[in-house]
Amino acid sequence: GLLVKREYEYSDTIEAGNVIKTSPDNGADIQKGDTVTIIVSRGKEVIEVSVPDLRNKNESDARAALSAVGLNAGTVSETYSDSVSAGNVISQGYSAGTTVEEGTSVDFVLSLGRQKVGVPNLVGKTEAEAGSALSAVGLGATSIYESSDSVPQGIVIRQNAAEGQALDPGTVVSFVVSTGKEMLTMPNLIGLDQ
């Protein structure tokens, strides 16, 4: 008979467990007692790499960091963040330091910055309603008072930020509240020359 020796190699094209080649080659003349070496596939060679930390990098730097270790950028999505600057990575699909197979796609999320809030219309509301409307959308409020011949006392005449204007949460919006018609005190004219 023949002596059979098995060796193993990685192959990108032959599935694990299947023969890649033999030595001597197929069809060669051999003698009884010769050794035939069978090269068996281990399958595709798996190279593992460590996922880099992408947090707070811009998209270009994040892609470069992945490429540098043989990884690909996966799905890139965006969301608002109060703590990460617009355009920088908030989070990633695999934690930094995780070992993955080379060529793996790593998803990450970019920041759109802080989500702005729209200023509500305050004109015509009472002072309390205006303060509540601003508070409801996360804005601060400050009142200024002035007299008005046309707007009743306690009603907002105007506001410093236009309705619909996008502001950062916590921004203080001032508005002017009517104190009603300006009242004048009649001076004492008795006994004065005309």
XYZ file of N, CA, C and O in Angstrom:
776
model
N 0.795 -1.166 0.000
C 0.000 0.000 0.000
C 0.859 1.259 0.000
O 2.069 1.246 -0.058
N 0.181 2.317 0.089
C 0.795 3.645 0.106
C 0.738 4.218 1.506
O -0.163 3.922 2.279
N 1.710 5.052 1.805
C 1.674 5.787 3.070
C 1.056 7.147 2.780
O 1.438 7.809 1.814
N 0.086 7.550 3.587
C -0.608 8.830 3.361
C -0.232 9.794 4.475
O -0.345 9.486 5.655
N 0.211 10.956 4.057
C 0.576 12.013 4.996
C -0.354 13.193 4.705
O -0.544 13.570 3.553
N -0.938 13.748 5.769
C -1.845 14.900 5.592
C -1.171 16.171 6.072
O -0.567 16.211 7.137
N -1.326 17.217 5.265
C -0.873 18.555 5.640
C -2.054 19.489 5.424
O -2.930 19.218 4.611
N -2.017 20.577 6.152
C -3.144 21.520 6.083
C -2.662 22.897 5.671
O -1.606 23.353 6.117
N -3.454 23.560 4.806
C -3.159 24.912 4.354
C -4.465 25.708 4.289
O -5.536 25.134 4.102
N -4.330 27.011 4.388
C -5.490 27.883 4.193
C -5.735 28.060 2.705
O -4.803 28.067 1.905
N -7.002 28.198 2.342
C -7.362 28.420 0.944
C -8.581 29.339 0.874
O -9.574 29.113 1.574
N -8.488 30.349 0.009
C -9.627 31.246 -0.185
C -10.662 30.631 -1.122
O -11.791 31.106 -1.195
N -10.283 29.563 -1.841
C -11.180 29.001 -2.868
C -11.678 27.591 -2.560
O -12.722 27.191 -3.068
N -10.965 26.826 -1.757
C -11.363 25.439 -1.452
C -11.909 25.391 -0.024
O -11.276 25.854 0.907
N -13.127 24.816 0.120
C -13.762 24.731 1.440
C -12.945 23.883 2.401
O -12.255 22.946 1.983
N -13.063 24.197 3.682
C -12.361 23.447 4.726
C -12.723 21.965 4.638
O -13.887 21.606 4.432
N -11.693 21.107 4.754
C -11.891 19.659 4.741
C -11.731 19.036 3.365
O -11.602 17.819 3.251
N -11.734 19.844 2.312
C -11.546 19.320 0.954
C -10.075 19.376 0.569
O -9.315 20.197 1.076
N -9.689 18.470 -0.350
C -8.301 18.379 -0.788
C -7.986 19.527 -1.744
O -8.718 19.770 -2.703
N -6.869 20.224 -1.473
C -6.395 21.297 -2.344
C -5.541 20.693 -3.464
O -5.725 20.994 -4.631
N -4.591 19.828 -3.071
C -3.691 19.189 -4.039
C -3.043 17.972 -3.377
O -3.166 17.766 -2.169
N -2.354 17.217 -4.199
C -1.607 16.054 -3.691
C -0.170 16.160 -4.170
O 0.134 16.850 -5.141
N 0.711 15.439 -3.482
C 2.104 15.347 -3.910
C 2.515 13.883 -3.764
O 2.415 13.341 -2.653
N 2.898 13.228 -4.783
C 3.027 13.732 -6.142
C 1.664 14.108 -6.736
O 0.622 13.739 -6.229
N 1.734 14.849 -7.868
C 0.528 15.332 -8.527
C -0.349 14.194 -9.015
O 0.128 13.075 -9.256
N -1.609 14.508 -9.208
C -2.584 13.568 -9.742
C -2.093 13.027 -11.087
O -1.639 13.786 -11.934
N -2.134 11.709 -11.271
C -1.722 11.080 -12.528
C -0.260 10.674 -12.572
O 0.176 10.035 -13.535
N 0.527 11.050 -11.538
C 1.961 10.697 -11.532
C 2.119 9.214 -11.203
O 1.276 8.610 -10.540
N 3.203 8.597 -11.689
C 3.495 7.187 -11.394
C 4.135 7.103 -10.018
O 5.051 7.860 -9.697
N 3.604 6.204 -9.189
C 4.162 5.990 -7.852
C 4.325 4.489 -7.624
O 3.711 3.671 -8.307
N 5.146 4.144 -6.631
C 5.377 2.733 -6.324
C 4.780 2.398 -4.969
O 4.591 3.273 -4.124
N 4.527 1.119 -4.789
C 4.023 0.622 -3.528
C 4.994 1.024 -2.430
O 6.194 0.937 -2.605
N 4.439 1.539 -1.334
C 5.264 1.961 -0.213
C 5.640 3.434 -0.259
O 6.181 3.966 0.703
N 5.391 4.091 -1.402
C 5.687 5.528 -1.498
C 4.731 6.311 -0.583
O 3.640 5.854 -0.250
N 5.171 7.500 -0.239
C 4.327 8.384 0.589
C 3.610 9.382 -0.315
O 4.228 10.021 -1.167
N 2.325 9.467 -0.117
C 1.505 10.451 -0.840
C 1.079 11.494 0.182
O 0.521 11.173 1.232
N 1.381 12.733 -0.142
C 0.983 13.828 0.746
C -0.292 14.463 0.211
O -0.357 14.835 -0.972
N -1.278 14.554 1.068
C -2.557 15.192 0.707
C -2.611 16.528 1.435
O -2.498 16.581 2.664
N -2.766 17.608 0.663
C -2.878 18.952 1.240
C -4.375 19.230 1.394
O -5.108 19.303 0.408
N -4.819 19.387 2.650
C -6.238 19.577 2.967
C -6.483 21.047 3.337
O -5.705 21.653 4.073
N -7.584 21.583 2.839
C -7.923 22.989 3.106
C -8.414 23.194 4.531
O -9.214 22.417 5.043
N -7.915 24.258 5.138
C -8.441 24.713 6.434
C -9.528 25.757 6.215
O -10.053 26.317 7.164
N -9.805 26.065 4.960
C -10.748 27.129 4.631
C -10.006 28.451 4.553
O -8.776 28.490 4.530
N -10.767 29.498 4.499
C -10.185 30.840 4.399
C -9.457 31.182 5.695
O -9.965 30.930 6.783
N -8.277 31.753 5.561
C -7.522 32.152 6.741
C -8.241 33.318 7.424
O -8.616 34.295 6.783
N -8.451 33.175 8.701
C -9.125 34.214 9.472
C -8.077 35.031 10.204
O -7.333 34.508 11.031
N -8.030 36.313 9.842
C -7.113 37.223 10.529
C -7.975 38.096 11.424
O -8.941 38.718 10.959
N -7.664 38.107 12.696
C -8.451 38.906 13.630
C -7.714 40.189 13.961
O -6.492 40.208 14.075
N -8.506 41.256 14.055
C -7.946 42.574 14.369
C -8.769 43.211 15.482
O -9.912 42.835 15.731
N -8.172 44.185 16.128
C -8.837 44.896 17.216
C -9.539 46.135 16.651
O -8.944 46.901 15.893
N -10.793 46.338 17.027
C -11.572 47.497 16.561
C -11.042 48.759 17.243
O -10.924 48.803 18.469
N -10.723 49.793 16.443
C -10.236 51.045 17.041
C -11.375 51.846 17.679
O -12.554 51.621 17.375
N -11.020 52.772 18.539
C -11.995 53.659 19.173
C -12.293 54.795 18.192
O -11.415 55.576 17.852
N -13.529 54.874 17.740
C -13.929 55.880 16.760
C -14.577 57.100 17.406
O -14.755 58.131 16.755
N -14.931 56.987 18.686
C -15.681 58.052 19.350
C -14.962 59.394 19.276
O -13.757 59.480 19.449
N -15.735 60.438 18.980
C -15.287 61.827 18.851
C -14.399 62.088 17.640
O -13.882 63.184 17.495
N -14.226 61.101 16.751
C -13.495 61.336 15.498
C -14.509 61.811 14.449
O -15.678 61.426 14.497
N -14.039 62.604 13.470
C -14.944 62.959 12.377
C -15.050 61.757 11.443
O -14.311 60.778 11.586
N -15.979 61.811 10.496
C -16.238 60.641 9.647
C -14.999 60.210 8.871
O -14.688 59.016 8.795
N -14.262 61.158 8.319
C -13.072 60.844 7.533
C -12.017 60.136 8.386
O -11.437 59.127 7.968
N -11.777 60.657 9.588
C -10.798 60.038 10.494
C -11.255 58.657 10.959
O -10.443 57.736 11.123
N -12.566 58.496 11.172
C -13.109 57.195 11.590
C -12.902 56.165 10.487
O -12.459 55.038 10.742
N -13.204 56.557 9.248
C -13.002 55.641 8.115
C -11.521 55.271 7.972
O -11.182 54.116 7.711
N -10.634 56.250 8.130
C -9.190 56.003 8.022
C -8.716 55.057 9.125
O -7.894 54.162 8.868
N -9.227 55.238 10.342
C -8.842 54.371 11.468
C -9.266 52.927 11.208
O -8.525 51.988 11.517
N -10.449 52.742 10.632
C -10.927 51.386 10.313
C -10.072 50.769 9.209
O -9.625 49.629 9.315
N -9.842 51.532 8.170
C -9.059 51.049 7.022
C -7.632 50.667 7.439
O -7.081 49.680 6.945
N -7.056 51.413 8.361
C -5.683 51.174 8.812
C -5.500 49.794 9.435
O -4.393 49.246 9.415
N -6.586 49.225 9.991
C -6.480 47.898 10.612
C -7.206 46.821 9.798
O -7.419 45.711 10.280
N -7.608 47.168 8.554
C -8.234 46.166 7.691
C -9.723 46.001 7.889
O -10.283 44.966 7.523
N -10.379 47.006 8.451
C -11.824 46.949 8.639
C -12.502 47.924 7.681
O -11.868 48.832 7.141
N -13.802 47.732 7.482
C -14.575 48.593 6.592
C -15.580 49.407 7.383
O -16.058 48.964 8.428
N -15.917 50.583 6.860
C -17.007 51.368 7.454
C -18.309 50.713 7.018
O -18.506 50.426 5.839
N -19.180 50.463 7.976
C -20.491 49.887 7.679
C -21.502 50.989 7.473
O -21.210 52.020 6.860
N -22.677 50.810 8.036
C -23.743 51.804 7.925
C -23.409 52.996 8.816
O -23.089 52.831 9.988
N -23.480 54.180 8.230
C -23.227 55.406 8.984
C -24.560 56.124 9.136
O -25.196 56.490 8.150
N -25.014 56.289 10.372
C -26.275 56.984 10.633
C -25.994 58.243 11.435
O -24.854 58.477 11.860
N -27.019 59.063 11.612
C -26.859 60.325 12.326
C -27.969 60.501 13.347
O -29.093 60.061 13.122
N -27.624 61.162 14.450
C -28.616 61.494 15.461
C -28.125 62.715 16.244
O -26.960 63.076 16.156
N -29.038 63.317 16.995
C -28.676 64.490 17.793
C -27.943 64.066 19.062
O -28.170 62.984 19.590
N -27.059 64.948 19.531
C -26.327 64.689 20.766
C -26.061 66.006 21.484
O -25.626 66.978 20.863
N -26.313 66.018 22.786
C -26.017 67.196 23.597
C -24.545 67.251 23.990
O -24.043 68.294 24.391
N -23.826 66.117 23.855
C -22.449 66.068 24.356
C -21.370 65.889 23.286
O -20.206 66.119 23.566
N -21.739 65.475 22.067
C -20.744 65.256 21.015
C -20.964 66.278 19.899
O -22.081 66.455 19.423
N -19.893 66.928 19.482
C -19.967 67.962 18.442
C -20.505 67.395 17.135
O -20.254 66.231 16.799
N -21.195 68.230 16.390
C -21.747 67.835 15.093
C -20.637 67.308 14.186
O -19.553 67.883 14.115
N -20.918 66.181 13.513
C -19.962 65.593 12.580
C -19.030 64.575 13.195
O -18.297 63.899 12.473
N -19.054 64.428 14.517
C -18.174 63.464 15.183
C -18.949 62.214 15.594
O -20.158 62.244 15.764
N -18.202 61.120 15.771
C -18.805 59.824 16.108
C -19.291 59.810 17.555
O -18.543 60.154 18.472
N -20.560 59.404 17.726
C -21.169 59.260 19.060
C -20.931 57.839 19.575
O -20.557 57.632 20.724
N -21.195 56.865 18.704
C -21.091 55.459 19.114
C -20.727 54.613 17.899
O -20.797 55.067 16.762
N -20.345 53.367 18.178
C -19.954 52.451 17.108
C -20.523 51.074 17.372
O -20.838 50.727 18.510
N -20.684 50.285 16.274
C -21.311 48.968 16.351
C -20.536 47.940 17.161
O -21.121 47.090 17.813
N -19.212 47.994 17.117
C -18.366 47.119 17.929
C -17.582 48.012 18.876
O -17.011 49.015 18.462
N -17.539 47.653 20.132
C -16.793 48.446 21.121
C -15.315 48.448 20.778
O -14.783 47.472 20.237
N -14.661 49.555 21.112
C -13.212 49.658 20.913
C -12.526 48.516 21.648
O -12.884 48.186 22.778
N -11.567 47.881 20.995
C -10.821 46.787 21.610
C -11.408 45.417 21.332
O -10.760 44.400 21.573
N -12.640 45.357 20.789
C -13.245 44.071 20.439
C -12.452 43.448 19.294
O -12.034 44.144 18.374
N -12.238 42.141 19.337
C -11.528 41.441 18.274
C -12.539 40.926 17.265
O -13.498 40.234 17.633
N -12.326 41.289 15.999
C -13.213 40.853 14.916
C -12.372 40.389 13.733
O -11.176 40.663 13.655
N -13.021 39.703 12.808
C -12.338 39.219 11.613
C -12.005 40.383 10.683
O -12.808 41.295 10.492
N -10.799 40.356 10.135
C -10.396 41.379 9.177
C -11.431 41.462 8.059
O -11.986 40.454 7.632
N -11.717 42.671 7.617
C -12.716 42.862 6.568
C -14.120 43.099 7.091
O -15.033 43.394 6.326
N -14.303 42.980 8.412
C -15.617 43.212 9.022
C -16.024 44.673 8.840
O -15.189 45.567 8.874
N -17.311 44.897 8.637
C -17.842 46.262 8.536
C -18.281 46.725 9.920
O -18.980 46.000 10.628
N -17.856 47.922 10.287
C -18.187 48.497 11.590
C -19.117 49.694 11.378
O -18.742 50.667 10.728
N -20.334 49.583 11.899
C -21.304 50.683 11.823
C -20.931 51.748 12.847
O -20.364 51.437 13.899
N -21.275 53.008 12.539
C -21.099 54.047 13.551
C -22.128 55.149 13.357
O -22.749 55.263 12.310
N -22.328 55.929 14.433
C -23.337 56.980 14.462
C -22.648 58.330 14.617
O -21.845 58.521 15.528
N -22.983 59.254 13.707
C -22.421 60.609 13.753
C -23.398 61.556 14.439
O -24.618 61.403 14.332
N -22.847 62.553 15.111
C -23.663 63.550 15.806
C -24.134 64.640 14.838
O -23.382 65.110 13.992
N -25.388 65.035 15.000
C -25.930 66.200 14.306
C -25.814 67.431 15.206
O -26.310 68.500 14.864
N -25.173 67.262 16.367
C -25.075 68.350 17.348
C -26.324 68.370 18.213
O -27.123 67.435 18.218
N -26.466 69.455 18.930
C -27.635 69.594 19.802
C -28.879 69.815 18.957
O -28.838 70.543 17.974
N -29.966 69.195 19.356
C -31.215 69.400 18.632
C -31.791 70.752 19.021
O -31.936 71.075 20.194
N -32.064 71.545 18.021
C -32.638 72.870 18.253
C -34.128 72.726 18.548
O -34.756 71.738 18.181
N -34.676 73.733 19.215
C -36.112 73.756 19.485
C -36.694 75.014 18.856
O -36.031 76.049 18.773
N -37.918 74.902 18.395
C -38.594 76.030 17.759
C -39.249 76.933 18.790
O -39.851 76.469 19.760
N -39.146 78.238 18.560
C -39.759 79.224 19.454
C -41.260 79.293 19.163
O -41.658 79.466 18.014
N -42.095 79.157 20.198
C -43.540 79.269 19.980
C -43.963 80.735 19.847
O -43.233 81.642 20.246
N -45.145 80.961 19.282
C -45.702 82.314 19.221
C -46.195 82.684 20.619
O -46.968 81.952 21.232
N -45.746 83.815 21.116
C -46.133 84.256 22.455
C -47.080 85.456 22.411
O -47.758 85.740 23.400
N -47.109 86.148 21.287
C -47.914 87.370 21.160
C -49.391 87.037 21.366
O -49.928 86.091 20.785
N -50.023 87.832 22.251
C -51.443 87.634 22.539
C -51.706 86.722 23.720
O -52.845 86.581 24.164
N -50.664 86.078 24.244
C -50.826 85.201 25.407
C -50.625 86.011 26.682
O -50.030 87.081 26.661
N -51.094 85.451 27.783
C -50.812 86.091 29.066
C -49.350 85.830 29.402
O -48.704 84.947 28.817
N -48.827 86.558 30.351
C -47.440 86.379 30.766
C -47.201 84.941 31.234
O -46.211 84.308 30.885
N -48.130 84.390 32.016
C -47.998 83.020 32.529
C -48.047 82.009 31.382
O -47.269 81.045 31.354
N -48.954 82.211 30.416
C -49.051 81.296 29.272
C -47.774 81.332 28.443
O -47.294 80.286 27.985
N -47.208 82.520 28.253
C -45.971 82.661 27.485
C -44.829 81.923 28.181
O -44.067 81.186 27.536
N -44.705 82.098 29.487
C -43.664 81.405 30.245
C -43.825 79.899 30.166
O -42.850 79.165 29.974
N -45.067 79.424 30.270
C -45.344 77.979 30.186
C -45.026 77.434 28.793
O -44.483 76.339 28.659
N -45.374 78.194 27.743
C -45.119 77.753 26.364
C -43.615 77.618 26.119
O -43.167 76.658 25.472
N -42.835 78.550 26.621
C -41.377 78.470 26.459
C -40.802 77.309 27.254
O -39.961 76.554 26.760
N -41.261 77.144 28.477
C -40.790 76.058 29.334
C -41.101 74.693 28.711
O -40.285 73.767 28.785
N -42.264 74.576 28.072
C -42.693 73.304 27.480
C -41.750 72.830 26.374
O -41.620 71.625 26.151
N -41.081 73.765 25.678
C -40.153 73.367 24.613
C -38.692 73.436 25.066
O -37.781 73.245 24.274
N -38.464 73.717 26.356
C -37.107 73.708 26.895
C -36.371 75.028 26.807
O -35.147 75.063 26.856
N -37.114 76.120 26.675
C -36.487 77.443 26.624
C -36.770 78.201 27.914
O -37.773 77.941 28.583
N -35.890 79.149 28.231
C -36.085 79.993 29.402
C -36.906 81.220 29.020
O -37.108 81.516 27.840
N -37.387 81.948 30.027
C -38.241 83.108 29.774
C -37.847 84.274 30.661
O -37.462 84.088 31.810
N -37.956 85.473 30.098
C -37.795 86.689 30.885
C -38.771 87.730 30.345
O -38.964 87.837 29.135
N -39.410 88.449 31.271
C -40.437 89.424 30.901
C -39.911 90.846 31.014
O -39.148 91.169 31.915
N -40.347 91.674 30.078
C -40.086 93.114 30.092
C -41.463 93.769 30.037
O -42.370 93.257 29.371
N -41.618 94.904 30.721
C -42.943 95.528 30.788
C -42.924 96.894 30.129
O -41.965 97.644 30.263
N -44.019 97.173 29.401
C -44.192 98.517 28.842
C -45.681 98.767 28.633
O -46.478 97.842 28.505
N -46.015 100.048 28.617
C -47.422 100.412 28.445
C -47.838 100.269 26.981
O -47.007 100.287 26.082
N -49.133 100.091 26.772
C -49.683 99.979 25.420
C -51.101 100.509 25.406
O -51.910 100.169 26.276
N -51.407 101.322 24.398
C -52.764 101.830 24.243
C -53.661 100.789 23.587
O -54.890 100.871 23.684
N -53.064 99.789 22.904
C -53.883 98.838 22.152
C -53.904 97.416 22.711
O -54.781 96.626 22.364
N -52.944 97.063 23.566
C -52.882 95.692 24.109
C -53.235 95.738 25.590
O -52.651 96.500 26.351
N -54.200 94.901 26.001
C -54.630 94.910 27.410
C -53.495 94.545 28.370
O -52.548 93.839 28.000
N -53.613 94.966 29.575
C -52.633 94.695 30.630
C -52.452 93.183 30.808
O -53.414 92.423 30.798
N -51.168 92.749 30.947
C -50.856 91.340 31.205
C -50.721 90.484 29.957
O -50.418 89.299 30.046
N -50.916 91.078 28.773
C -50.831 90.336 27.513
C -49.507 90.667 26.815
O -49.039 91.798 26.817
N -48.920 89.639 26.171
C -47.639 89.821 25.479
C -47.844 90.649 24.210
O -48.709 90.344 23.383
N -47.012 91.686 24.077
C -47.061 92.586 22.921
C -46.162 92.049 21.798
O -46.550 92.000 20.636
N -44.933 91.647 22.147
C -43.967 91.147 21.163
C -42.926 90.286 21.881
O -42.845 90.271 23.100
N -42.121 89.613 21.072
C -41.072 88.733 21.607
C -39.784 88.978 20.843
O -39.809 89.411 19.693
N -38.624 88.698 21.490
C -37.338 88.993 20.846
C -36.898 87.925 19.862
O -36.066 88.175 19.013
N -37.408 86.711 19.956
C -37.087 85.634 19.013
C -38.353 85.316 18.222
O -39.425 85.133 18.800
N -38.215 85.257 16.910
C -39.376 85.034 16.043
C -39.964 83.639 16.230
O -39.240 82.686 16.529
N -41.273 83.564 16.030
C -41.947 82.266 16.074
C -41.283 81.331 15.066
O -41.007 81.715 13.937
N -40.972 80.099 15.497
C -40.361 79.104 14.621
C -38.841 79.161 14.577
O -38.202 78.247 14.062
N -38.243 80.219 15.105
C -36.784 80.326 15.108
C -36.202 79.157 15.902
O -36.705 78.809 16.970
N -35.152 78.530 15.368
C -34.531 77.370 16.027
C -33.441 77.845 16.987
O -32.501 78.520 16.586
N -33.584 77.475 18.250
C -32.626 77.860 19.293
C -32.163 76.632 20.062
O -32.861 75.624 20.130
N -30.985 76.757 20.687
C -30.503 75.685 21.558
C -31.391 75.608 22.791
O -31.832 76.643 23.309
N -31.659 74.389 23.288
C -32.422 74.261 24.525
C -31.761 75.078 25.640
O -30.539 75.160 25.710
N -32.570 75.703 26.476
C -32.057 76.494 27.588
C -31.870 77.966 27.260
O -31.646 78.780 28.154
N -31.944 78.317 25.972
C -31.806 79.720 25.580
C -32.959 80.517 26.190
O -34.093 80.060 26.229
N -32.651 81.717 26.693
C -33.682 82.561 27.310
C -34.283 83.473 26.242
O -33.571 84.156 25.516
N -35.604 83.429 26.150
C -36.348 84.278 25.216
C -37.043 85.354 26.031
O -37.733 85.054 27.009
N -36.859 86.605 25.627
C -37.546 87.687 26.340
C -38.779 88.103 25.553
O -38.837 87.960 24.333
N -39.755 88.570 26.292
C -40.983 89.055 25.661
C -41.487 90.263 26.440
O -41.181 90.434 27.615
N -42.242 91.110 25.736
C -42.730 92.365 26.317
C -44.196 92.193 26.687
O -45.018 91.778 25.858
N -44.502 92.515 27.956
C -45.860 92.378 28.487
C -46.457 93.774 28.692
O -45.794 94.670 29.234
N -47.687 93.920 28.261
C -48.371 95.212 28.392
C -48.736 95.497 29.847
O -49.217 94.614 30.566
N -48.502 96.761 30.218
C -48.961 97.219 31.537
C -50.269 98.009 31.369
O -50.753 98.626 32.309
N -50.833 97.976 30.151
C -52.074 98.701 29.849
C -51.743 100.118 29.407
O -50.596 100.451 29.114
N -52.796 100.946 29.365
C -52.615 102.326 28.930
C -51.785 103.075 29.953
O -51.928 102.878 31.152
N -50.907 103.931 29.422
C -50.081 104.734 30.310
C -50.980 105.769 30.984
O -51.721 106.481 30.331
N -50.908 105.776 32.270
C -51.725 106.720 33.028
C -50.842 107.896 33.446
O -49.720 107.700 33.889
N -51.380 109.068 33.265
C -50.667 110.277 33.672
C -51.386 110.862 34.875
O -52.613 110.813 34.969
N -50.634 111.419 35.763
C -51.234 112.082 36.914
C -51.445 113.544 36.557
O -50.519 114.221 36.101
N -52.665 113.972 36.752
C -52.995 115.360 36.440
C -52.370 116.247 37.504
O -52.626 116.097 38.694
N -51.506 117.160 37.036
C -50.901 118.057 38.025
C -51.935 119.058 38.544
O -52.948 119.318 37.899
N -51.671 119.605 39.696
C -52.564 120.607 40.275
C -52.322 121.921 39.528
O -51.256 122.514 39.585
N -53.340 122.408 38.800
C -53.223 123.625 38.002
C -53.950 124.801 38.657
O -53.909 125.922 38.149
N -54.584 124.543 39.781
C -55.372 125.604 40.426
C -54.447 126.704 40.888
O -53.438 126.484 41.521
N -54.854 127.897 40.485
C -54.117 129.094 40.878
C -52.970 129.427 39.962
O -52.256 130.389 40.202
N -52.763 128.644 38.905
C -51.677 128.943 37.973
C -52.158 129.845 36.851
O -53.337 129.855 36.491
N -51.269 130.613 36.324
C -51.606 131.454 35.154
C -51.913 130.550 33.981
O -51.354 129.486 33.838
N -52.755 131.086 33.122
C -53.127 130.314 31.949
C -52.016 130.272 31.006
O -51.560 130.550 30.140
